[in-house]
PDB file of C-alpha atoms in Angstrom:
ATOM      1  CA  MET A   1      22.071  50.332 -95.090  1.00 86.00           C
ATOM      2  CA  LYS A   2      21.979  52.503 -98.146  1.00 89.00           C
ATOM      3  CA  GLU A   3      18.963  52.751-100.443  1.00 88.00           C
ATOM      4  CA  LYS A   4      20.862  50.846-103.156  1.00 91.00           C
ATOM      5  CA  ASP A   5      21.303  47.879-100.772  1.00 90.00           C
ATOM      6  CA  LYS A   6      17.589  47.298-100.168  1.00 93.00           C
ATOM      7  CA  SER A   7      16.868  45.290-103.306  1.00 92.00           C
ATOM      8  CA  GLU A   8      19.690  42.831-102.626  1.00 92.00           C
ATOM      9  CA  PHE A   9      18.713  42.681 -98.930  1.00 91.00           C
ATOM     10  CA  LYS A  10      15.165  41.660 -99.941  1.00 93.00           C
ATOM     11  CA  GLN A  11      16.382  39.005-102.352  1.00 92.00           C
ATOM     12  CA  LYS A  12      18.930  37.501 -99.948  1.00 91.00           C
ATOM     13  CA  ILE A  13      16.659  37.429 -96.900  1.00 91.00           C
ATOM     14  CA  GLN A  14      13.901  35.816 -98.952  1.00 90.00           C
ATOM     15  CA  GLU A  15      16.400  33.201-100.156  1.00 89.00           C
ATOM     16  CA  ALA A  16      17.661  32.549 -96.625  1.00 88.00           C
ATOM     17  CA  PHE A  17      14.212  32.320 -95.022  1.00 86.00           C
ATOM     18  CA  GLY A  18      12.731  30.436 -97.974  1.00 84.00           C
ATOM     19  CA  ILE A  19      15.199  27.554 -97.686  1.00 83.00           C
ATOM     20  CA  ALA A  20      14.000  26.519 -94.228  1.00 81.00           C
ATOM     21  CA  VAL A  21      10.329  26.940 -95.083  1.00 81.00           C
ATOM     22  CA  ALA A  22      10.713  24.932 -98.313  1.00 82.00           C
ATOM     23  CA  GLU A  23      12.566  22.149 -96.464  1.00 82.00           C
ATOM     24  CA  ASN A  24       9.724  21.879 -93.946  1.00 77.00           C
ATOM     25  CA  PHE A  25       6.611  22.788 -95.938  1.00 79.00           C
ATOM     26  CA  GLY A  26       7.458  22.915 -99.649  1.00 80.00           C
ATOM     27  CA  PRO A  27       7.732  25.971-101.917  1.00 78.00           C
ATOM     28  CA  THR A  28       5.871  29.117-100.914  1.00 77.00           C
ATOM     29  CA  GLU A  29       5.648  32.823-101.644  1.00 80.00           C
ATOM     30  CA  PRO A  30       8.708  34.961-100.816  1.00 81.00           C
ATOM     31  CA  ILE A  31       9.242  35.307 -97.061  1.00 82.00           C
ATOM     32  CA  PRO A  32       9.091  37.984 -95.778  1.00 86.00           C
ATOM     33  CA  SER A  33       7.047  39.608 -98.522  1.00 87.00           C
ATOM     34  CA  ASP A  34       8.311  42.710-100.306  1.00 90.00           C
ATOM     35  CA  LYS A  35       5.468  44.634 -98.632  1.00 91.00           C
ATOM     36  CA  GLU A  36       6.533  43.484 -95.140  1.00 89.00           C
ATOM     37  CA  LEU A  37      10.146  44.398 -95.864  1.00 93.00           C
ATOM     38  CA  GLU A  38       9.188  47.856 -97.147  1.00 93.00           C
ATOM     39  CA  GLU A  39       7.183  48.399 -93.946  1.00 93.00           C
ATOM     40  CA  ASP A  40      10.196  47.325 -91.869  1.00 94.00           C
ATOM     41  CA  PHE A  41      12.513  49.653 -93.814  1.00 94.00           C
ATOM     42  CA  ALA A  42      10.095  52.568 -93.369  1.00 93.00           C
ATOM     43  CA  ALA A  43       9.239  52.078 -89.682  1.00 94.00           C
ATOM     44  CA  PRO A  44      10.473  55.159 -87.807  1.00 93.00           C
ATOM     45  CA  ASP A  45      12.264  53.329 -84.960  1.00 95.00           C
ATOM     46  CA  ASN A  46      13.872  50.715 -87.229  1.00 96.00           C
ATOM     47  CA  THR A  47      17.472  50.726 -88.395  1.00 96.00           C
ATOM     48  CA  SER A  48      18.617  48.439 -91.206  1.00 95.00           C
ATOM     49  CA  PHE A  49      22.119  47.028 -91.518  1.00 96.00           C
ATOM     50  CA  VAL A  50      24.136  45.200 -94.120  1.00 96.00           C
ATOM     51  CA  ILE A  51      26.481  42.680 -92.494  1.00 96.00           C
ATOM     52  CA  LEU A  52      29.955  42.694 -94.019  1.00 96.00           C
ATOM     53  CA  ASN A  53      32.893  40.316 -93.730  1.00 95.00           C
ATOM     54  CA  ASP A  54      36.166  41.501 -95.268  1.00 94.00           C
ATOM     55  CA  GLY A  55      34.178  44.091 -97.223  1.00 94.00           C
ATOM     56  CA  LYS A  56      31.780  41.519 -98.723  1.00 95.00           C
ATOM     57  CA  LYS A  57      28.066  41.420 -97.933  1.00 95.00           C
ATOM     58  CA  VAL A  58      27.208  38.301 -95.935  1.00 96.00           C
ATOM     59  CA  GLY A  59      23.886  39.160 -94.309  1.00 95.00           C
ATOM     60  CA  GLY A  60      21.619  41.797 -92.873  1.00 96.00           C
ATOM     61  CA  ALA A  61      19.614  42.899 -89.884  1.00 97.00           C
ATOM     62  CA  ILE A  62      16.818  45.244 -88.918  1.00 96.00           C
ATOM     63  CA  VAL A  63      16.538  46.395 -85.309  1.00 97.00           C
ATOM     64  CA  LYS A  64      13.836  48.441 -83.602  1.00 97.00           C
ATOM     65  CA  ILE A  65      15.253  50.775 -80.976  1.00 97.00           C
ATOM     66  CA  ASN A  66      13.092  52.313 -78.270  1.00 96.00           C
ATOM     67  CA  LEU A  67      15.174  55.149 -76.839  1.00 95.00           C
ATOM     68  CA  GLU A  68      12.703  55.708 -73.995  1.00 96.00           C
ATOM     69  CA  THR A  69      12.434  52.173 -72.569  1.00 96.00           C
ATOM     70  CA  GLN A  70      15.622  50.646 -74.055  1.00 96.00           C
ATOM     71  CA  ARG A  71      13.567  47.514 -74.684  1.00 96.00           C
ATOM     72  CA  ASN A  72      14.821  46.848 -78.200  1.00 97.00           C
ATOM     73  CA  SER A  73      13.869  44.292 -80.804  1.00 96.00           C
ATOM     74  CA  LEU A  74      15.750  42.291 -83.384  1.00 97.00           C
ATOM     75  CA  GLU A  75      13.162  42.442 -86.164  1.00 95.00           C
ATOM     76  CA  LEU A  76      15.056  40.535 -88.868  1.00 94.00           C
ATOM     77  CA  PHE A  77      18.463  38.889 -88.913  1.00 96.00           C
ATOM     78  CA  PHE A  78      20.074  36.630 -91.477  1.00 94.00           C
ATOM     79  CA  ILE A  79      23.374  35.373 -92.811  1.00 95.00           C
ATOM     80  CA  TYR A  80      23.637  34.301 -96.446  1.00 92.00           C
ATOM     81  CA  ALA A  81      23.067  30.571 -96.790  1.00 84.00           C
ATOM     82  CA  GLY A  82      26.507  29.894 -98.307  1.00 85.00           C
ATOM     83  CA  VAL A  83      28.457  31.280 -95.354  1.00 88.00           C
ATOM     84  CA  HIS A  84      26.757  29.667 -92.343  1.00 88.00           C
ATOM     85  CA  GLY A  85      28.912  28.002 -89.691  1.00 89.00           C
ATOM     86  CA  LYS A  86      31.784  30.497 -89.812  1.00 92.00           C
ATOM     87  CA  GLY A  87      30.870  32.557 -86.727  1.00 94.00           C
ATOM     88  CA  LEU A  88      29.637  35.502 -88.787  1.00 96.00           C
ATOM     89  CA  GLY A  89      26.173  35.554 -87.207  1.00 96.00           C
ATOM     90  CA  LEU A  90      27.518  35.659 -83.676  1.00 97.00           C
ATOM     91  CA  ALA A  91      30.099  38.317 -84.581  1.00 97.00           C
ATOM     92  CA  ALA A  92      27.374  40.408 -86.219  1.00 97.00           C
ATOM     93  CA  TRP A  93      25.073  40.009 -83.213  1.00 98.00           C
ATOM     94  CA  LYS A  94      27.852  41.069 -80.826  1.00 98.00           C
ATOM     95  CA  ALA A  95      28.477  44.148 -83.008  1.00 97.00           C
ATOM     96  CA  ILE A  96      24.767  45.045 -82.817  1.00 98.00           C
ATOM     97  CA  GLU A  97      24.801  44.653 -79.030  1.00 98.00           C
ATOM     98  CA  ALA A  98      27.915  46.852 -78.826  1.00 97.00           C
ATOM     99  CA  LYS A  99      26.275  49.537 -80.974  1.00 97.00           C
ATOM    100  CA  TYR A 100      23.390  49.792 -78.476  1.00 97.00           C
ATOM    101  CA  PRO A 101      25.075  49.509 -75.052  1.00 97.00           C
ATOM    102  CA  ASP A 102      22.157  51.156 -73.201  1.00 96.00           C
ATOM    103  CA  THR A 103      19.781  48.331 -74.153  1.00 98.00           C
ATOM    104  CA  LYS A 104      18.091  46.805 -71.121  1.00 98.00           C
ATOM    105  CA  VAL A 105      16.305  43.986 -72.969  1.00 98.00           C
ATOM    106  CA  TRP A 106      16.593  42.574 -76.474  1.00 98.00           C
ATOM    107  CA  GLU A 107      13.692  40.601 -77.857  1.00 96.00           C
ATOM    108  CA  THR A 108      13.018  38.623 -81.023  1.00 95.00           C
ATOM    109  CA  VAL A 109      10.893  35.803 -82.424  1.00 92.00           C
ATOM    110  CA  THR A 110      11.487  32.770 -84.643  1.00 91.00           C
ATOM    111  CA  PRO A 111       9.209  30.025 -85.986  1.00 89.00           C
ATOM    112  CA  TYR A 112       9.114  26.808 -83.954  1.00 87.00           C
ATOM    113  CA  PHE A 113      10.577  24.703 -86.806  1.00 88.00           C
ATOM    114  CA  GLU A 114      13.716  26.847 -87.144  1.00 89.00           C
ATOM    115  CA  LYS A 115      15.949  24.688 -84.947  1.00 90.00           C
ATOM    116  CA  ARG A 116      19.085  26.401 -86.233  1.00 90.00           C
ATOM    117  CA  ASN A 117      17.732  29.816 -85.176  1.00 93.00           C
ATOM    118  CA  ILE A 118      16.604  28.522 -81.790  1.00 95.00           C
ATOM    119  CA  ASN A 119      20.068  27.074 -81.182  1.00 96.00           C
ATOM    120  CA  PHE A 120      21.694  30.334 -82.278  1.00 96.00           C
ATOM    121  CA  TYR A 121      19.590  32.617 -80.085  1.00 97.00           C
ATOM    122  CA  VAL A 122      19.620  30.411 -76.973  1.00 97.00           C
ATOM    123  CA  ASN A 123      23.015  28.685 -77.035  1.00 97.00           C
ATOM    124  CA  LYS A 124      25.161  31.266 -78.817  1.00 97.00           C
ATOM    125  CA  CYS A 125      23.614  34.657 -78.068  1.00 97.00           C
ATOM    126  CA  GLY A 126      22.214  34.093 -74.562  1.00 97.00           C
ATOM    127  CA  PHE A 127      18.511  34.677 -75.236  1.00 98.00           C
ATOM    128  CA  HIS A 128      15.843  32.820 -73.252  1.00 98.00           C
ATOM    129  CA  ILE A 129      12.581  31.483 -74.604  1.00 97.00           C
ATOM    130  CA  ILE A 130       9.857  33.334 -72.741  1.00 95.00           C
ATOM    131  CA  GLU A 131       6.777  32.303 -74.683  1.00 94.00           C
ATOM    132  CA  TYR A 132       5.532  29.731 -77.172  1.00 91.00           C
ATOM    133  CA  VAL A 133       2.856  31.363 -79.323  1.00 86.00           C
ATOM    134  CA  ASN A 134       0.468  29.010 -81.152  1.00 82.00           C
ATOM    135  CA  LYS A 135      -3.221  28.451 -81.924  1.00 80.00           C
ATOM    136  CA  TYR A 136      -3.868  27.639 -78.252  1.00 82.00           C
ATOM    137  CA  HIS A 137      -1.920  30.592 -76.895  1.00 79.00           C
ATOM    138  CA  ARG A 138      -2.086  33.818 -78.908  1.00 73.00           C
ATOM    139  CA  GLY A 139       0.691  35.405 -76.899  1.00 74.00           C
ATOM    140  CA  THR A 140       0.894  38.169 -74.358  1.00 73.00           C
ATOM    141  CA  ASP A 141       2.480  40.775 -76.627  1.00 72.00           C
ATOM    142  CA  GLU A 142       0.338  42.016 -79.509  1.00 69.00           C
ATOM    143  CA  ARG A 143       3.382  43.354 -81.387  1.00 61.00           C
ATOM    144  CA  PHE A 144       4.370  39.819 -82.304  1.00 55.00           C
ATOM    145  CA  ASN A 145       0.947  38.491 -83.263  1.00 56.00           C
ATOM    146  CA  ARG A 146       1.358  39.746 -86.847  1.00 51.00           C
ATOM    147  CA  GLU A 147       3.400  36.576 -87.426  1.00 48.00           C
ATOM    148  CA  ILE A 148       0.295  34.460 -86.767  1.00 47.00           C
ATOM    149  CA  GLU A 149      -1.938  36.453 -89.094  1.00 49.00           C
ATOM    150  CA  ASN A 150      -0.182  35.626 -92.367  1.00 52.00           C
ATOM    151  CA  ASP A 151      -0.462  32.683 -94.725  1.00 59.00           C
ATOM    152  CA  VAL A 152       3.165  31.542 -94.503  1.00 59.00           C
ATOM    153  CA  PRO A 153       3.336  27.871 -93.490  1.00 63.00           C
ATOM    154  CA  GLY A 154       4.986  27.244 -90.139  1.00 62.00           C
ATOM    155  CA  THR A 155       4.826  30.798 -88.815  1.00 64.00           C
ATOM    156  CA  GLU A 156       1.612  30.275 -86.867  1.00 75.00           C
ATOM    157  CA  ASP A 157       3.710  28.655 -84.097  1.00 84.00           C
ATOM    158  CA  PHE A 158       6.741  30.563 -82.893  1.00 89.00           C
ATOM    159  CA  PHE A 159       8.952  31.240 -79.912  1.00 92.00           C
ATOM    160  CA  ARG A 160       9.429  34.631 -78.336  1.00 93.00           C
ATOM    161  CA  PHE A 161      12.876  35.283 -76.895  1.00 96.00           C
ATOM    162  CA  GLU A 162      14.356  37.851 -74.514  1.00 97.00           C
ATOM    163  CA  LYS A 163      17.871  38.681 -73.517  1.00 98.00           C
ATOM    164  CA  ILE A 164      18.209  40.782 -70.384  1.00 97.00           C
ATOM    165  CA  MET A 165      21.393  42.791 -70.614  1.00 97.00           C
ATOM    166  CA  SER A 166      23.585  43.255 -67.588  1.00 84.00           C
ATOM    167  CA  LYS A 167      25.322  46.545 -66.954  1.00 68.00           C
TER     168      LYS A 167
END
C-alpha cells in the first residue's frame, strides 16, 4: 500500500465494517477508528495491502508477520461491499498465504455477529475457531483483548481463529 492509498483504505474499511454493525446494532462511530487504523499502519511488523481486481481497488488487508515464530496474524481484511460474492476475498486470501509460504500458523478474530466472516474464515479459508472471547471468558491471548476494551457495539464477544499451515 502506498501512502496515497491510506485515506481511501480507511474510508472503505469503515464503510464495510459499519454496514454489519449498523444492521445489528444501529449507527455508530466509524469502525475501526482512524486512530486504530493509524496504529495498524504504523506497527513495525504490519504490512498493508490494497486488493486489486483487473487493476481496480476492491479491498484491503493488514497482516502482522513474525519472522521469528512464523505465527502470523490477519489484522484487518475486507472486500468492498459492492463486490461481495465474486470470489475476490478467497483469491486475495490465497495470494496472502502464497506471499508468506513460511507461515506456520495464521490467526485472526471476528465479532460473533459477523456470520458472513465466520463462514468465510471457516468454510472457505480453512481456519478453525479456537476460542470464544466474551464477558465470561476474557481469552487466553492478551493481544486480542483490545477488541473487548472499546465502545463499539458487538465487539465485546468475538471468535478467535487459527489456521495451521501444512508444509
